[in-house]
Amino acid sequence: MATVYFTKDHEYVSVDGDIATVGITNHAQEALGDIVFVEVPETGRTFAKGDDAAVVESVKAASDVFAP
């Protein structure tokens, strides 16, 4: 069973064993509007807290997703 943690910046990390999945909340998705591009890292890549983990681009803005 995964445990989910949220940041004040509307990002989350879902931890299941030794696997962590990072993403943005529904609120962040709605605030961005139509998402036109997402840049994600290759599977298995590791990150330190605060590292850029992904980029989400919408018609309104481009946003970095940071490793919590």
PDB file of C-alpha atoms in Angstrom:
ATOM      1  CA  MET A   1       0.000   0.000   0.000  1.00  0.00           C
ATOM      2  CA  ALA A   2       1.438   3.355  -1.052  1.00  0.00           C
ATOM      3  CA  THR A   3       1.807   6.338   1.271  1.00  0.00           C
ATOM      4  CA  VAL A   4       1.255   9.747  -0.338  1.00  0.00           C
ATOM      5  CA  TYR A   5       2.882  12.997   0.832  1.00  0.00           C
ATOM      6  CA  PHE A   6       1.957  16.467  -0.466  1.00  0.00           C
ATOM      7  CA  THR A   7       3.978  19.698  -0.691  1.00  0.00           C
ATOM      8  CA  LYS A   8       2.686  23.247  -0.256  1.00  0.00           C
ATOM      9  CA  ASP A   9       3.430  23.752  -3.977  1.00  0.00           C
ATOM     10  CA  HIS A  10       0.822  21.168  -5.060  1.00  0.00           C
ATOM     11  CA  GLU A  11       3.295  18.395  -5.809  1.00  0.00           C
ATOM     12  CA  TYR A  12       3.166  14.930  -4.318  1.00  0.00           C
ATOM     13  CA  VAL A  13       5.268  11.828  -3.825  1.00  0.00           C
ATOM     14  CA  SER A  14       3.681   8.397  -3.561  1.00  0.00           C
ATOM     15  CA  VAL A  15       5.993   5.893  -1.842  1.00  0.00           C
ATOM     16  CA  ASP A  16       5.407   2.163  -2.236  1.00  0.00           C
ATOM     17  CA  GLY A  17       8.287   0.125  -0.830  1.00  0.00           C
ATOM     18  CA  ASP A  18      11.463   1.399  -2.497  1.00  0.00           C
ATOM     19  CA  ILE A  19       9.598   3.032  -5.418  1.00  0.00           C
ATOM     20  CA  ALA A  20       8.572   6.707  -5.317  1.00  0.00           C
ATOM     21  CA  THR A  21       6.320   8.376  -7.880  1.00  0.00           C
ATOM     22  CA  VAL A  22       6.342  12.187  -8.100  1.00  0.00           C
ATOM     23  CA  GLY A  23       3.573  14.269  -9.655  1.00  0.00           C
ATOM     24  CA  ILE A  24       1.375  17.349  -9.440  1.00  0.00           C
ATOM     25  CA  THR A  25      -2.024  17.518  -7.780  1.00  0.00           C
ATOM     26  CA  ASN A  26      -5.328  17.939  -9.593  1.00  0.00           C
ATOM     27  CA  HIS A  27      -5.414  21.520  -8.290  1.00  0.00           C
ATOM     28  CA  ALA A  28      -2.080  22.263  -9.995  1.00  0.00           C
ATOM     29  CA  GLN A  29      -3.277  20.620 -13.220  1.00  0.00           C
ATOM     30  CA  GLU A  30      -6.453  22.718 -13.222  1.00  0.00           C
ATOM     31  CA  ALA A  31      -4.489  25.915 -12.504  1.00  0.00           C
ATOM     32  CA  LEU A  32      -2.155  25.227 -15.439  1.00  0.00           C
ATOM     33  CA  GLY A  33      -5.013  24.733 -17.893  1.00  0.00           C
ATOM     34  CA  ASP A  34      -4.516  22.643 -21.019  1.00  0.00           C
ATOM     35  CA  ILE A  35      -1.247  20.721 -20.691  1.00  0.00           C
ATOM     36  CA  VAL A  36       0.600  20.562 -24.023  1.00  0.00           C
ATOM     37  CA  PHE A  37       3.902  18.872 -23.098  1.00  0.00           C
ATOM     38  CA  VAL A  38       5.423  16.884 -20.239  1.00  0.00           C
ATOM     39  CA  GLU A  39       9.124  16.048 -19.934  1.00  0.00           C
ATOM     40  CA  VAL A  40       9.736  13.111 -17.609  1.00  0.00           C
ATOM     41  CA  PRO A  41      12.988  11.423 -16.558  1.00  0.00           C
ATOM     42  CA  GLU A  42      13.995   7.962 -17.652  1.00  0.00           C
ATOM     43  CA  THR A  43      12.747   5.100 -15.495  1.00  0.00           C
ATOM     44  CA  GLY A  44      15.020   4.307 -12.561  1.00  0.00           C
ATOM     45  CA  ARG A  45      16.650   7.729 -12.340  1.00  0.00           C
ATOM     46  CA  THR A  46      17.292   8.900  -8.785  1.00  0.00           C
ATOM     47  CA  PHE A  47      16.928  12.409  -7.372  1.00  0.00           C
ATOM     48  CA  ALA A  48      17.951  14.368  -4.313  1.00  0.00           C
ATOM     49  CA  LYS A  49      15.447  16.567  -2.505  1.00  0.00           C
ATOM     50  CA  GLY A  50      14.847  19.744  -4.511  1.00  0.00           C
ATOM     51  CA  ASP A  51      16.186  18.410  -7.827  1.00  0.00           C
ATOM     52  CA  ASP A  52      14.201  19.130 -10.993  1.00  0.00           C
ATOM     53  CA  ALA A  53      12.265  15.901 -11.575  1.00  0.00           C
ATOM     54  CA  ALA A  54      10.069  16.874 -14.540  1.00  0.00           C
ATOM     55  CA  VAL A  55       8.722  19.773 -16.592  1.00  0.00           C
ATOM     56  CA  VAL A  56       5.054  20.417 -17.319  1.00  0.00           C
ATOM     57  CA  GLU A  57       4.128  22.911 -20.051  1.00  0.00           C
ATOM     58  CA  SER A  58       0.646  24.291 -20.547  1.00  0.00           C
ATOM     59  CA  VAL A  59      -0.911  27.003 -22.654  1.00  0.00           C
ATOM     60  CA  LYS A  60      -0.453  29.301 -19.617  1.00  0.00           C
ATOM     61  CA  ALA A  61       3.034  28.457 -18.311  1.00  0.00           C
ATOM     62  CA  ALA A  62       5.913  26.017 -18.008  1.00  0.00           C
ATOM     63  CA  SER A  63       6.495  24.605 -14.529  1.00  0.00           C
ATOM     64  CA  ASP A  64       9.259  22.516 -13.026  1.00  0.00           C
ATOM     65  CA  VAL A  65       8.285  19.614 -10.791  1.00  0.00           C
ATOM     66  CA  PHE A  66      10.774  19.207  -7.952  1.00  0.00           C
ATOM     67  CA  ALA A  67      11.675  16.083  -6.022  1.00  0.00           C
ATOM     68  CA  PRO A  68      10.156  16.563  -2.567  1.00  0.00           C
TER      69      PRO A  68
END
